[in-house]
Coordinates of C-alpha atoms in Angstrom, one line a residue:
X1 CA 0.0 0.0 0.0
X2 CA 1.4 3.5 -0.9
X3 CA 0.9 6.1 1.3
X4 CA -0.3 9.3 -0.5
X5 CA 2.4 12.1 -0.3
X6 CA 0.7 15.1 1.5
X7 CA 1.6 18.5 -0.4
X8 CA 4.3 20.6 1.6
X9 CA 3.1 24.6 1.7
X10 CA 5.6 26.5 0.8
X11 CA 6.1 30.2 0.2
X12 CA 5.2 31.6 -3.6
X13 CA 7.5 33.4 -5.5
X14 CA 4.7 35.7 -7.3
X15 CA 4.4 38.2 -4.4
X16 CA 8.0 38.8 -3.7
X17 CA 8.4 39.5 -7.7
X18 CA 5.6 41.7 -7.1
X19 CA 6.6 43.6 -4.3
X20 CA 10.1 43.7 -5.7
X21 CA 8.6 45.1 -8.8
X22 CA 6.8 47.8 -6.3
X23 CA 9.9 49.2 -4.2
X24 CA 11.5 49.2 -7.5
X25 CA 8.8 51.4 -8.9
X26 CA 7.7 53.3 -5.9
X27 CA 11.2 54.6 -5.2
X28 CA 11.5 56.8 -8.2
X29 CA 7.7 57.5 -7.5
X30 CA 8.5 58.8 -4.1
X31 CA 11.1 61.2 -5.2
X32 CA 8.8 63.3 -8.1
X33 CA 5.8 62.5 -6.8
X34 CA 5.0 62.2 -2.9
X35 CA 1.4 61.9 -2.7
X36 CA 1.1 59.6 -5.3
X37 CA 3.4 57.6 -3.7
X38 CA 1.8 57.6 -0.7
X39 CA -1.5 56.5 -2.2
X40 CA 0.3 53.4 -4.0
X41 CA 2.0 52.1 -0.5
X42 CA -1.8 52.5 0.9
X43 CA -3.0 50.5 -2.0
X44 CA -0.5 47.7 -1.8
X45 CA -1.0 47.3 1.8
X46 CA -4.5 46.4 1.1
X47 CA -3.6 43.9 -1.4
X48 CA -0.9 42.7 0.6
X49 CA -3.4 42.1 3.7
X50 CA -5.7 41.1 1.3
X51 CA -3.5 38.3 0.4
X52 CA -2.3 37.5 3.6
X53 CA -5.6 36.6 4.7
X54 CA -6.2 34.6 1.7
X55 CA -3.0 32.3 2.7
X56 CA -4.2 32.3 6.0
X57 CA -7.3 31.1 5.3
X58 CA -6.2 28.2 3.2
X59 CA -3.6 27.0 5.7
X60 CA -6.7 26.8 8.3
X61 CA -8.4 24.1 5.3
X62 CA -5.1 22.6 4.9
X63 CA -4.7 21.6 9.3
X64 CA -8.0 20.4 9.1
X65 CA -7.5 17.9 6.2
X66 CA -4.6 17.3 8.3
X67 CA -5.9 16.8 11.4
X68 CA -8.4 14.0 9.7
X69 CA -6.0 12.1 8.3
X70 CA -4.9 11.6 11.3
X71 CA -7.8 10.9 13.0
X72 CA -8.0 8.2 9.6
X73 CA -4.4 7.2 10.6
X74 CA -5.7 6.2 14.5
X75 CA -8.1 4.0 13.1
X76 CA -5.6 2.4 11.3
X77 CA -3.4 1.9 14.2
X78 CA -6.6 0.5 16.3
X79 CA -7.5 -2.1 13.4
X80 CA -3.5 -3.2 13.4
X81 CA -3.2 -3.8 16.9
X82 CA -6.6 -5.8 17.1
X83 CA -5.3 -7.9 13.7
X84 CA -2.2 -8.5 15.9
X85 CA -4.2 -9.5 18.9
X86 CA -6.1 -12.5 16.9
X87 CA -3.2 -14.1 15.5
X88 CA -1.3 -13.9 18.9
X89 CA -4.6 -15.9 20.2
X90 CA -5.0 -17.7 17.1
X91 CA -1.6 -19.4 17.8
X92 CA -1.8 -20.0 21.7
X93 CA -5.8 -21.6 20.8
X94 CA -3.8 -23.6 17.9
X95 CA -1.1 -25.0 20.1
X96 CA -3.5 -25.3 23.5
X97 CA -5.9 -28.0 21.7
X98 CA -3.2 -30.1 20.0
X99 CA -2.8 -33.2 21.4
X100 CA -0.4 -33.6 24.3
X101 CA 0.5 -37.7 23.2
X102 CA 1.5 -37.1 19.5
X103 CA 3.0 -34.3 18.1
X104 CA 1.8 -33.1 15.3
X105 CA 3.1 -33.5 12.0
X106 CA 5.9 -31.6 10.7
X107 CA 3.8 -29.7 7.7
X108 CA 1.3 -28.6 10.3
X109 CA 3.6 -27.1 12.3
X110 CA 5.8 -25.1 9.6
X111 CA 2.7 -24.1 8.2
X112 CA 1.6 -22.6 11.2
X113 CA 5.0 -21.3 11.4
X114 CA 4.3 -19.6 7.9
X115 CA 1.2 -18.1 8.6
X116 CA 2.1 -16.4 11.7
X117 CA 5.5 -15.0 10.4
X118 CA 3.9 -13.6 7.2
X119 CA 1.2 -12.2 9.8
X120 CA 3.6 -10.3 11.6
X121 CA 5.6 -9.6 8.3
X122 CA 2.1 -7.6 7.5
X123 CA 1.6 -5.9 10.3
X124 CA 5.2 -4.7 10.4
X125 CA 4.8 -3.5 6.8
X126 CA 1.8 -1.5 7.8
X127 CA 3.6 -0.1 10.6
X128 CA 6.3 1.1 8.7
X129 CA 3.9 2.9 6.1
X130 CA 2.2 4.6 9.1
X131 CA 4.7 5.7 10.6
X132 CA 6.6 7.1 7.7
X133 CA 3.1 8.9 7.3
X134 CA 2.9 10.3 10.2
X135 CA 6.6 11.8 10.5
X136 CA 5.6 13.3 7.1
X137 CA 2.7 15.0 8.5
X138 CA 4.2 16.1 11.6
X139 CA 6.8 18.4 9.1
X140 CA 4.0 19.7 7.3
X141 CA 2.3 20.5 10.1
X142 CA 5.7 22.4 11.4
X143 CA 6.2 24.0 8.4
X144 CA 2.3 25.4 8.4
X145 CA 2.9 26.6 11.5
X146 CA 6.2 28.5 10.9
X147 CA 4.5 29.9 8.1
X148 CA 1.5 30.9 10.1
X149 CA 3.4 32.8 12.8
X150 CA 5.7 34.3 10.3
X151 CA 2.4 36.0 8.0
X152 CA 0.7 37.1 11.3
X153 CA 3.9 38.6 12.1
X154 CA 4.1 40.3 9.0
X155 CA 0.5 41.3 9.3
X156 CA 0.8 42.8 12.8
X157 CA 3.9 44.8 11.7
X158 CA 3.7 48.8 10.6
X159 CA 3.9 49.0 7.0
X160 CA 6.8 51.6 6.4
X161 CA 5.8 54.9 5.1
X162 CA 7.7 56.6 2.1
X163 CA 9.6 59.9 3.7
X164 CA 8.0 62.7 1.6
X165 CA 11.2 64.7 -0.1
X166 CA 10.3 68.6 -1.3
X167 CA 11.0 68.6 -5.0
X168 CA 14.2 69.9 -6.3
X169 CA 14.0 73.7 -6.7
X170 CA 14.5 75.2 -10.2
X171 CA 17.7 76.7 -11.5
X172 CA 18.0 79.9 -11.3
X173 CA 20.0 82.7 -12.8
X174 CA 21.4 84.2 -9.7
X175 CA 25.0 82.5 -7.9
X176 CA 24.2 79.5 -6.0
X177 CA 24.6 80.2 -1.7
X178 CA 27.6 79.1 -0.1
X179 CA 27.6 75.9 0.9
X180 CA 27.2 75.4 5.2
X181 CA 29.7 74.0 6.6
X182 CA 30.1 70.0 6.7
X183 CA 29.4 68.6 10.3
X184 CA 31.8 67.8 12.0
X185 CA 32.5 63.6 12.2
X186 CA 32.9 61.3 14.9
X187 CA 36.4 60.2 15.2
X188 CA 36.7 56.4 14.3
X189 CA 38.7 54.4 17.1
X190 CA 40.7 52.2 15.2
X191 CA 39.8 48.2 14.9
X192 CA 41.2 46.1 18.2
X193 CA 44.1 44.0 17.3
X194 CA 44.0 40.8 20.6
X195 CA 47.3 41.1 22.2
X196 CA 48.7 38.0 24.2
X197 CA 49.1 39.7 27.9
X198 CA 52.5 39.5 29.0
X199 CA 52.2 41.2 32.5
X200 CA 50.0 41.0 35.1
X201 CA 46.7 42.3 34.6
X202 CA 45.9 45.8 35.7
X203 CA 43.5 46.7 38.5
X204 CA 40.2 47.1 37.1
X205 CA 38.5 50.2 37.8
X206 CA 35.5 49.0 39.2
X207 CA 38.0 47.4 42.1
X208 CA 37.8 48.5 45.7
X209 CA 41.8 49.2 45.3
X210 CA 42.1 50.0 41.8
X211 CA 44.6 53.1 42.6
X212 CA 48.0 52.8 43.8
X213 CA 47.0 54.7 47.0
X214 CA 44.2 52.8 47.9
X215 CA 46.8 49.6 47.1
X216 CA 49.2 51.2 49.4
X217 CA 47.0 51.1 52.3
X218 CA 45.8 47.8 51.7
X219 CA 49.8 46.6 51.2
X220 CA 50.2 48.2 54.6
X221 CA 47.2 47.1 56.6
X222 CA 48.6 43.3 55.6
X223 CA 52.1 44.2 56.9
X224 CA 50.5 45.2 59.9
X225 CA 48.0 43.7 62.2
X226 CA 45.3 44.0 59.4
X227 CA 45.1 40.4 59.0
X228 CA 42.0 38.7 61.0
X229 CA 41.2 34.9 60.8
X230 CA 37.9 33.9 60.6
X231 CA 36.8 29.9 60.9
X232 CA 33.7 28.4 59.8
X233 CA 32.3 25.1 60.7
X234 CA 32.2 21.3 58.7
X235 CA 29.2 19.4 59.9
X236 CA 27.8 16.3 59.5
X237 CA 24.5 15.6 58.2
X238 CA 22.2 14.9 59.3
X239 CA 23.4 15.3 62.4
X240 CA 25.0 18.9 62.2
X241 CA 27.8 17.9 64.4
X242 CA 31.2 19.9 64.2
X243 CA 33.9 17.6 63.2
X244 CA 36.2 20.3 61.4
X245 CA 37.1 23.6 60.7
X246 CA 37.9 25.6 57.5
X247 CA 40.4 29.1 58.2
X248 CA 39.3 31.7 56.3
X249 CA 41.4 35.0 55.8
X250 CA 40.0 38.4 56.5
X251 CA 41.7 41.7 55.9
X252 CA 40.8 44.6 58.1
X253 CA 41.6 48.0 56.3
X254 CA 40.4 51.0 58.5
X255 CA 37.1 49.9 59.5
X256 CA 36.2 47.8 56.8
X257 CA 37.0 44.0 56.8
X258 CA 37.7 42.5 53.1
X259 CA 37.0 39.2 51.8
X260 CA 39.6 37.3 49.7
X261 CA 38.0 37.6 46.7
X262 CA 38.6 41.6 47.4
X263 CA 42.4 41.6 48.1
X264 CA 43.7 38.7 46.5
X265 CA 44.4 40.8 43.1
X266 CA 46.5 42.9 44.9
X267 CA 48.5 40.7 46.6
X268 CA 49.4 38.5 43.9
X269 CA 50.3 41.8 41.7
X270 CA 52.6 42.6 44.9
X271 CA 53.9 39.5 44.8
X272 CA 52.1 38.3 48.1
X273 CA 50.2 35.5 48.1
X274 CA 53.0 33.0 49.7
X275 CA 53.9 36.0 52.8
X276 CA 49.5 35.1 53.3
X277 CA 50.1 31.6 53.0
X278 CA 53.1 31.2 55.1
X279 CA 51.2 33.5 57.8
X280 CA 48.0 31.7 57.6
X281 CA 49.3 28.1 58.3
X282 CA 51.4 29.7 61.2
X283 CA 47.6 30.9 62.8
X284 CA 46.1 27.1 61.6
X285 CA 48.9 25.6 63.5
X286 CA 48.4 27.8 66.6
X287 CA 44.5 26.7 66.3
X288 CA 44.9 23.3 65.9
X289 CA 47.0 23.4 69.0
X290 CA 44.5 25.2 71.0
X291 CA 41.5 23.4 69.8
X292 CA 44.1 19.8 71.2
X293 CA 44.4 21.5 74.2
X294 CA 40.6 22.3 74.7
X295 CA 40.1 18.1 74.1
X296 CA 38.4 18.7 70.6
X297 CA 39.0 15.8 68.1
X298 CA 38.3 18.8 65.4
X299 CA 41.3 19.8 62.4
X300 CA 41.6 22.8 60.8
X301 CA 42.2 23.3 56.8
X302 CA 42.8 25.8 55.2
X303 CA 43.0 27.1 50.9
X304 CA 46.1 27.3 49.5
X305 CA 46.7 29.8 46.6
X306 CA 48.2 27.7 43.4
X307 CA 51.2 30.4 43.4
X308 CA 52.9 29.3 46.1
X309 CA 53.9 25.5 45.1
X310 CA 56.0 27.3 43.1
X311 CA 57.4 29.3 45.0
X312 CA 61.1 27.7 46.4
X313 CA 60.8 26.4 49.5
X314 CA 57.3 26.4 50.7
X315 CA 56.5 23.0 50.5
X316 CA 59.4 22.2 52.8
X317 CA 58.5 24.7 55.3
X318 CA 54.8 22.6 55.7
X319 CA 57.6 19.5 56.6
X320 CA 59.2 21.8 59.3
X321 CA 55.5 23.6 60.5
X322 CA 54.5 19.9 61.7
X323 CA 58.2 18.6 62.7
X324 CA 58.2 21.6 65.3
X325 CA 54.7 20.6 66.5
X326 CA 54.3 16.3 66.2
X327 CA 50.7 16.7 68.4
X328 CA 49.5 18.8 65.1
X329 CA 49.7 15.6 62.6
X330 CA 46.4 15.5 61.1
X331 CA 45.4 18.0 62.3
X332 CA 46.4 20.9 59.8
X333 CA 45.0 20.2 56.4
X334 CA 45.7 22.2 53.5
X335 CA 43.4 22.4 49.8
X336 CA 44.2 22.8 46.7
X337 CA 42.6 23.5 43.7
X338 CA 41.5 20.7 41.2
X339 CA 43.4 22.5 38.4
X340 CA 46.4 22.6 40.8
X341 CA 46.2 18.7 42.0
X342 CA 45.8 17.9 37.7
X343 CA 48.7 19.8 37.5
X344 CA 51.3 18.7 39.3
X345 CA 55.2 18.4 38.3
X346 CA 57.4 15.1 39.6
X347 CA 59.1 17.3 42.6
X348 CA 55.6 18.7 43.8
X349 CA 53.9 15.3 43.6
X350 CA 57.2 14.0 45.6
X351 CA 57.1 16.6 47.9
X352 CA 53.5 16.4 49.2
X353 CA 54.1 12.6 49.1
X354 CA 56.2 13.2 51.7
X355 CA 53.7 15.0 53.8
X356 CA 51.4 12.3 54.1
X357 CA 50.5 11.3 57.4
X358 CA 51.5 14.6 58.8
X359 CA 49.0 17.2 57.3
X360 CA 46.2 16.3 55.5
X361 CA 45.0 17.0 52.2
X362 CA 41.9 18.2 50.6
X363 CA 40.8 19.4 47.2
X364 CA 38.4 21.7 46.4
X365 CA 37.3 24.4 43.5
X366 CA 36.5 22.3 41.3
X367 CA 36.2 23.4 37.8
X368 CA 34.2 20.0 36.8
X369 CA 32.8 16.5 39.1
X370 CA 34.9 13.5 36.5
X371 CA 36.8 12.7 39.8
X372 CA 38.9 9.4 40.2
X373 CA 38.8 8.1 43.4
X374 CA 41.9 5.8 43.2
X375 CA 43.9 8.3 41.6
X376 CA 42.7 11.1 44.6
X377 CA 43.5 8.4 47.3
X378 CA 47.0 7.9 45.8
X379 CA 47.5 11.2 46.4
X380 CA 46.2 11.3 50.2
X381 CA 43.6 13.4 49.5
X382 CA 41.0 12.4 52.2
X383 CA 38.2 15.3 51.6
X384 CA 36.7 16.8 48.4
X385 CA 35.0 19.9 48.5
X386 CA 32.5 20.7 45.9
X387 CA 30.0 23.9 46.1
X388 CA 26.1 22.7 46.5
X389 CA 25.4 24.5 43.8
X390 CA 27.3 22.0 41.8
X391 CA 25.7 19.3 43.2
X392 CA 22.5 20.3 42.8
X393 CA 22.1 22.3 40.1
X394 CA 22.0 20.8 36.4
X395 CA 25.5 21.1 34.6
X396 CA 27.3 21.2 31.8
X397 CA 27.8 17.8 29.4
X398 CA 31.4 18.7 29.7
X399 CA 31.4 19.4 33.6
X400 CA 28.7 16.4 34.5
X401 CA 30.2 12.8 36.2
X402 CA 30.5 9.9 34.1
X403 CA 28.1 8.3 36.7
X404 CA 25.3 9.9 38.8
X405 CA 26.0 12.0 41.9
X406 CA 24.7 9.2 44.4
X407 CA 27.4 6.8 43.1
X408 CA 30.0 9.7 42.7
X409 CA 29.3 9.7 46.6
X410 CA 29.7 6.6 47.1
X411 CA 32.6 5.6 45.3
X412 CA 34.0 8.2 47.1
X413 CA 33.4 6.9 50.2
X414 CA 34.6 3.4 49.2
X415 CA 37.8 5.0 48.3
X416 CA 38.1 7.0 52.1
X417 CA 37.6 9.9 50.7
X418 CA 34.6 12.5 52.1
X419 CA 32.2 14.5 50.0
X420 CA 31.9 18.1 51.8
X421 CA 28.9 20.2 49.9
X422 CA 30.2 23.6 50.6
X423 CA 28.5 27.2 50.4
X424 CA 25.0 25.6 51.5
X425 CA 23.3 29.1 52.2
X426 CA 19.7 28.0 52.0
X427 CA 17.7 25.7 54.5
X428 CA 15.6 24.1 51.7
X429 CA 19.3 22.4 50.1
X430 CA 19.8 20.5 53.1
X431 CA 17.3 17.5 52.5
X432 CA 18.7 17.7 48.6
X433 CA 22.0 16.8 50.2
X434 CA 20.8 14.6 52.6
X435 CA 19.0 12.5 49.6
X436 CA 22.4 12.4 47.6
X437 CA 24.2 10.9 50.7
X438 CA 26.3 14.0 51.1
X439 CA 28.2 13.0 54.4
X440 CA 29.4 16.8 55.7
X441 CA 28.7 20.1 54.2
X442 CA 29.3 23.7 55.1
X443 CA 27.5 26.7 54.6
X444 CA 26.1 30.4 56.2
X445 CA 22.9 28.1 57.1
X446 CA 24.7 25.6 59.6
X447 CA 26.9 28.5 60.7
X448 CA 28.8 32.0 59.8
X449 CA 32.4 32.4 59.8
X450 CA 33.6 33.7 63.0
X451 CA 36.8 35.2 63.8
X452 CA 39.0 34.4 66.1
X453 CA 39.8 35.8 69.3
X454 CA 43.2 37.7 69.5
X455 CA 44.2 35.7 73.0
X456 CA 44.2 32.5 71.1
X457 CA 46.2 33.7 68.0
X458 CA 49.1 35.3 70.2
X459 CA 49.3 31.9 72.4
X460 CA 52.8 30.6 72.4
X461 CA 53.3 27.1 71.5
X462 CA 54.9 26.8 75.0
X463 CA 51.9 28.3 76.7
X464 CA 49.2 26.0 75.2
X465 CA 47.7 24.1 78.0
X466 CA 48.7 20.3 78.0
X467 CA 46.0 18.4 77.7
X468 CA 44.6 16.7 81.4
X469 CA 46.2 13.6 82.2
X470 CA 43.4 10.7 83.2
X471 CA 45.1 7.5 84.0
X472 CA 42.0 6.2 86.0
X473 CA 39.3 7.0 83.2
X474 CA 35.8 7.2 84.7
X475 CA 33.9 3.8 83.6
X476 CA 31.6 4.5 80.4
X477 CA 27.8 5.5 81.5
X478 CA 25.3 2.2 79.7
X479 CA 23.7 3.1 76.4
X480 CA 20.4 4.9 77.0
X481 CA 17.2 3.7 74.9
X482 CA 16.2 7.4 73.6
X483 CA 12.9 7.6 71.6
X484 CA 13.3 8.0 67.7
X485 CA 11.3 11.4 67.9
X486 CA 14.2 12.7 70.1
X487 CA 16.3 11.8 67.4
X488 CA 14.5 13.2 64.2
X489 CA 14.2 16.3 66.3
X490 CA 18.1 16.6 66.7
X491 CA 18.7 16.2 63.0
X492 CA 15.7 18.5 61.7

């Protein structure tokens, strides 16, 4: 059976050789004679709607002849899948009353075979047909309908008026005027040429220190006592129980107090972002030690900046930061960025290899979640820190997991390594994470960042208060049976 081909609208060439024909002949009109002009563009506009609604009008015939055909098409589908339906219980009536004893003969049997496969060989057939049918309608359809919304377009749109011009005035005897002046132009800047950069980038304008004073104060509040550390809490989930800490640096210029993300670009055009580093470990390490001395299990991490594993020597002075201190092992953990762990040369790799064990290791800012858990737990990394947002937002093809989030988390996990959902700022993101199996997160909603008192930052290592010694521990108190309400309570 051959499917009839349905007839494709498409736009006619007559009216744009007509209007063609019109700007072509209107144009000179317009220039000698205005009003006549002006009565022509009214005239075509009424042929032109005229026309319009004469197209319109015949694709409304032509979706209703569609839209019964389809209805025919239905039909067709119905009678097919009832056809199906009696050879299906054709066969199973054919082979439920043969004979159980004696099989039948081999003819009866390959000629039941034959009439069922060139059944199905028909239905398949008219199948096929129907559906190349309807794919054929559904572009006509879609091509009616562009067509539709692109005439009502042009019928809703102003037609353009011709600009009336006075006629030229006669030649006469007496000298011409002077001719005024001609404006004055706009001076044209010349094209961009791209430049590969080959300094530092300059300080934009819209920056809080874009000027070399305001730099200079900032330079000089950071030499000073300008620089304030702030820690925000890790928590578990549900739970919400503090198991870690996360050092954040805060600059305090005058009576303002800038984020990083406000005098980073100044440092690193100063050349430093490895004086904060090396000053910022030196306040984790005197944290750590406090928090030991208070009896709380809790570390403290804190964001490198990727310049200063490059700089000479910094990586060692992390070995000598824990050697001075051996109560602090674990309990300092520094992050890098993805981009920086991806990027690592053989005596960087070697030298954090060598730190394992003493400081731990985290990586976070990630630019994209294809993690590899073996090849993170190789490289001691015991944390990951990706922003909710990430988590729970849809992403890029490029940035997405080759597996889905809950078995990211997992796999994780069954390589020791922690999932911390970071910047959680909303109350309504929580049970998202909690769903995904997000172990620990951090956010404003579980806490703020906080600074830290002055007292505890100017505490000598000598001065920190050893913890008390118990050899006689008291004898643990039995487990109490607590209702589950208590406990939904405590994690809601």
């Amino acid at each position: 059976m051959k499917a009839p081909k349905a007839r494709t609208i498409r736009p006619r060439g007559t009216p744009w050789i007509l209007g063609l024909i019109g700007v072509l002949v209107l144009v000179p009109l317009a220039l000698i004679l205005p009003l006549a002009a002006v009565a022509a563009v009214s005239g075509l506009a009424i042929v032109g709607g005229a026309l319009l609604w004469r197209r319109l009008s015949t694709f409304a015939v032509a979706q209703e002849v569609v839209s019964k055909e389809i209805g025919v098409l239905s039909q067709r589908l119905v009678k097919l899948e009832a056809v199906t339906a009696a050879l299906i219980q054709s066969r199973m009536q054919d082979s439920a009353t043969a004979d159980g004893s004696a099989r039948p003969p081999d003819e009866a049997v390959k000629a039941l075979d034959a009439r069922f496969d060139a059944g199905i060989e028909e239905v398949t057939a008219e199948i096929g047909i129907l559906s190349g049918i309807v794919r054929e309608l559904a572009a006509v359809v879609a091509s009616q309908d562009g067509d539709i919304a692109r005439l009502r377009v042009q019928a809703q749109a102003p037609q353009p008026k011709p600009v009336a011009q006075a006629a030229p005035e006669p030649i006469r005897p007496r000298p011409a005027p002077a001719a005024p002046p001609p404006p004055e132009t706009e001076p044209v800047a010349p094209p961009m040429r791209l430049v590969p950069r080959t300094t530092l980038p300059a300080a934009r304008p819209s920056d809080h220190f874009a000027t070399d004073a305001d730099a200079a104060l900032l330079i000089e509040a950071f030499d000073g006592e300008g620089l304030e550390v702030f820690l925000q809490p890790v928590v578990t989930l549900p739970q919400r129980k503090v198991v870690a800490y996360e050092a954040l640096a805060r600059l305090k210029v005058g009576d303002a107090v800038y984020a990083p993300e406000t005098f980073l670009p100044v440092l690193e055009r100063h050349g430093r972002t490895t004086a904060l580093d090396r000053r910022m470990l030196q306040r984790v390490a005197t944290i750590a030690r406090h928090l030991q001395g208070r009896g709380s299990p809790a570390s403290v991490s804190y964001s490198l900046t990727p310049h200063s594993l490059f700089e000479p020597g910094f990586l060692r002075s992390l070995g000598r930061l824990v050697s001075e201190g051996p109560e602090l092992a674990g309990r300092v953990v520094i992050a890098l960025p993805q981009s920086s762990w991806r990027s690592l040369d053989a005596e960087q790799a070697a030298l954090l290899a060598g730190l394992r064990g003493r400081i731990g290791f985290v990586m976070d800012r990630p630019i994209d979640l294809r993690f590899d858990p073996t090849a993170l737990a190789e490289r001691g990394i015991t944390q990951v820190k990706v922003a909710a947002a990430l988590l729970l937002r849809p992403l890029d093809r490029e940035a997405r997991p080759d597996i889905a989030l809950e078995d990211l988390v997992t796999s994780l996990a069954r390589a020791g390594i922690r999932l911390v959902a970071t910047g959680v700022e909303a109350e309504t993101e929580v049970p998202d994470l909690i769903d995904l199996d997000v172990p620990l997160a951090q956010g404003g909603v579980f806490a703020a960042p906080r600074a830290v008192r002055s007292e505890v930052l100017s505490a000598s290592p000598e001065a920190a208060p050893p913890p008390p010694p118990s050899p006689d521990p008291p004898p643990s108190p039995p487990p109490q049976r607590r209702p589950f309400r208590d406990f939904l309570r405590r994690a809601g």
